[in-house]
């Protein structure tokens, strides 16, 4: 059982809310009071005077979710290491695992992916990011922007599961979970030269998005492929050149 034993009101409020949202069985006691016989993990603030006979997780209100993740990993016997799996694409699937437990999942635009990953790994001890090797251009952009956390490139063959009725839209997230569980090759950066077909698809997309039936040139399409510009920004630059 998880016990919350803290005089820190913010931590108490945030930890209890997080535990309730996950349907976790827990109890609360005042710091210094006897712990229940079934207590396995105690969540406290660094200032609480608690000397439990079980595992202790310290936190503040700002990182209550991290504390709950760590407490749950302890209960389940995992090592608690945070591993983030990423299924790259225009809307990457992102899954956060603590040990073997999925503790968070996201499906966000490519432009938001790195911020989400950083938010999930900032307070973690020895985090790891595993990125699938598909969607080469989008994956390379994420890898190149993540210069402050270890990254592995993973063979994502077979990671996207069959989706039954009612599971539409879940494929990228479930693939990210599978990617997080596969050992990959350590990588610091990835340079991808877009193919002619990839450039043509970007140029066609620019024509579809343009209100004036405008198609960007190869140079702008190459910058879009590398993540330097969005299609809309490339269209704006194309218009400015002709002004």
C-alpha atoms as one frame of an Amber mdcrd trajectory, in Angstrom:
protein
   0.000   0.000   0.000   1.101   3.591  -0.683   0.907   6.027   2.223   0.987
   9.824   1.927   2.512  11.292   5.085   3.289  14.971   4.699   2.625  18.357
   6.276   3.168  19.982   2.871  -0.364  20.903   1.787   0.483  21.266  -1.906
   2.224  17.891  -2.056  -0.624  16.272  -0.126  -3.257  17.713  -2.481  -1.363
  16.885  -5.704  -0.298  13.378  -4.639  -3.774  12.412  -3.433  -5.344  13.748
  -6.651  -2.838  11.817  -8.765  -3.388   8.575  -6.844  -7.174   8.904  -7.073
  -7.038   9.613 -10.799  -5.196   6.317 -11.299  -7.485   4.267  -9.086  -4.648
   3.379  -6.691  -5.376   2.090  -3.190  -3.669   4.368  -0.657  -4.094   5.986
   2.722  -2.875   9.111   4.481  -1.408   9.703   7.932   0.127  12.623   9.780
   3.944  12.687   9.756   5.160  10.842  12.844   2.002   8.743  13.257   2.318
   4.943  13.031   2.116   3.543   9.517  -0.365   0.816   8.547   1.028  -2.727
   8.640   0.543  -3.015   4.864   2.555   0.138   4.060   5.135  -0.527   1.340
   5.929   3.003   0.155   5.602   6.397   1.882   5.394   9.685  -0.019   6.686
  12.653   1.978   8.299  16.048   1.480  12.038  16.425   2.182  11.179  18.338
   5.377   8.785  15.787   6.897  10.195  13.946   9.901   9.308  10.410   8.879
  11.425   7.312   9.483   9.473   4.485   7.847  10.348   0.818   7.853   9.519
   0.743   4.138  10.548   2.624   0.993  10.331   6.402   1.097   9.772   8.726
  -1.862  10.358  12.444  -1.300   8.857  15.146  -3.460   7.375  18.618  -3.628
   3.993  19.595  -4.987   5.554  20.381  -8.368   6.746  16.822  -8.925   3.981
  14.850  -7.233   3.319  12.874 -10.411   6.929  11.763 -10.533   6.672  10.662
  -6.894   3.563   8.608  -7.624   5.296   7.024 -10.639   8.247   6.065  -8.457
   6.008   4.712  -5.694   4.060   2.563  -8.146   7.274   1.249  -9.726   8.480
   0.253  -6.253   5.222  -1.580  -5.546   5.495  -3.486  -8.809   9.124  -4.390
  -8.289  10.430  -2.516 -11.323  13.657  -0.542 -11.421  11.654   2.641 -11.939
  13.849   3.972 -14.761  12.003   6.405 -17.006  12.076   5.291 -20.653  10.264
   7.342 -23.283   9.232   5.581 -26.487   8.530   7.653 -29.599   6.780   6.544
 -32.772   7.806   9.412 -35.093   5.585  11.063 -37.661   3.733  14.306 -38.244
   1.886  13.528 -34.958   4.262  11.311 -32.982   2.995   8.828 -30.446   4.869
   9.192 -27.155   4.750   6.710 -24.265   6.444   7.142 -20.892   7.351   3.986
 -18.966   8.551   3.719 -15.393  10.042   0.263 -15.249   7.456  -1.859 -17.077
   4.538   0.417 -16.228   3.126   2.922 -18.716   2.684   6.110 -16.688   1.843
   8.631 -19.428   0.997   8.755 -23.121   0.725  11.550 -25.685  -0.221  12.063
 -29.321   0.959  15.537 -30.300   2.026  17.599 -33.321   5.671  17.156 -34.290
   6.458  20.719 -33.206   5.435  19.872 -29.608   7.147  16.477 -29.325  10.536
  17.594 -28.002   8.961  19.821 -25.324   6.765  16.917 -24.169   9.763  14.568
 -23.993  11.824  17.112 -22.065   8.995  17.715 -19.598   8.791  13.975 -18.934
  12.549  13.476 -18.478  13.674  16.700 -16.754  13.323  15.402 -13.186  14.077
  11.758 -13.941  17.217   9.949 -12.828  19.057   8.423 -15.804  16.198   8.721
 -18.343  16.359   7.175 -21.812  14.519   8.036 -25.040  13.956   5.344 -27.681
  12.833   6.512 -31.124  11.589   4.305 -33.932  13.550   4.347 -37.189  10.491
   4.923 -39.384   9.317   8.366 -40.569  12.982   9.213 -41.091  12.685  12.979
 -41.495  10.463  13.539 -38.459  12.494  11.131 -36.352  15.741  12.878 -37.302
  14.307  16.241 -36.244  13.408  14.888 -32.793  16.808  13.212 -32.374  18.729
  16.320 -33.400  16.732  18.533 -31.015  17.237  16.198 -28.028  20.792  17.101
 -27.102  20.358  16.776 -23.336  19.099  13.193 -22.887  20.408   9.781 -24.077
  18.675   8.583 -27.255  18.538   5.157 -28.884  17.359   4.460 -32.433  15.111
   1.390 -32.498  14.083  -0.943 -35.305  10.339  -0.366 -35.198   9.413  -3.275
 -37.475   6.271  -4.929 -36.110   5.689  -2.408 -33.311   2.345  -1.121 -34.611
  -0.381  -3.485 -33.360  -3.607  -4.512 -35.018  -6.338  -2.090 -33.972  -9.773
  -3.495 -33.332 -13.070  -1.648 -33.361 -13.045   1.540 -31.292  -9.259   1.817
 -31.112  -8.814   4.268 -33.968  -6.021   6.748 -33.332  -4.306   4.566 -30.722
  -1.830   2.898 -33.072   0.946   5.499 -32.746   0.768   5.500 -28.945   0.729
   1.696 -28.692   3.650   1.522 -31.121   5.517   3.984 -28.869   4.945   1.642
 -25.905   6.442  -1.242 -27.868   9.368   0.908 -29.049  10.140   1.891 -25.447
  10.627  -1.797 -24.603  13.136  -2.554 -27.391  16.884  -2.046 -27.042  18.244
   0.264 -29.704  21.492   1.769 -30.951  22.794   4.843 -29.130  22.690   7.889
 -31.406  23.557  11.559 -30.924  22.338  12.954 -34.233  20.879  11.788 -37.503
  21.304  13.476 -40.867  18.757  12.456 -43.458  18.830  13.612 -47.058  15.217
  13.748 -48.291  14.453  11.728 -51.390  12.976  13.245 -54.532   9.675  11.589
 -53.670   9.650  13.110 -50.167  10.393  16.565 -51.570   7.608  16.163 -54.121
   5.120  15.230 -51.389   6.066  18.356 -49.421   5.669  20.524 -52.522   2.283
  18.951 -53.255   1.229  19.598 -49.650   2.242  23.244 -50.017  -0.018  23.578
 -53.069  -2.914  21.975 -51.162  -2.469  24.315 -48.177  -1.971  27.448 -50.248
  -4.924  29.760 -50.862  -3.301  30.993 -54.093  -2.386  27.605 -55.605   1.272
  28.198 -54.794   3.983  25.523 -54.827   7.215  26.023 -52.932  10.551  25.273
 -54.611  13.021  22.476 -53.881  15.157  24.589 -51.527  12.216  25.488 -49.316
  10.888  21.923 -49.460  14.307  20.694 -48.285  14.164  23.083 -45.301  10.670
  21.823 -44.470  11.939  18.241 -44.651  14.716  19.092 -42.210  12.273  20.604
 -39.739  13.631  24.142 -40.166  10.324  25.460 -41.510   6.680  24.456 -41.436
   4.836  24.294 -44.759   2.994  27.507 -43.861   6.254  29.294 -43.049   7.760
  28.078 -46.322   4.749  29.449 -48.224   5.144  32.819 -46.498   8.829  32.955
 -47.424   7.992  32.005 -51.008   5.504  34.886 -51.214   8.028  37.336 -49.742
  10.589  36.406 -52.412   8.128  37.351 -55.151   6.956  40.575 -53.489
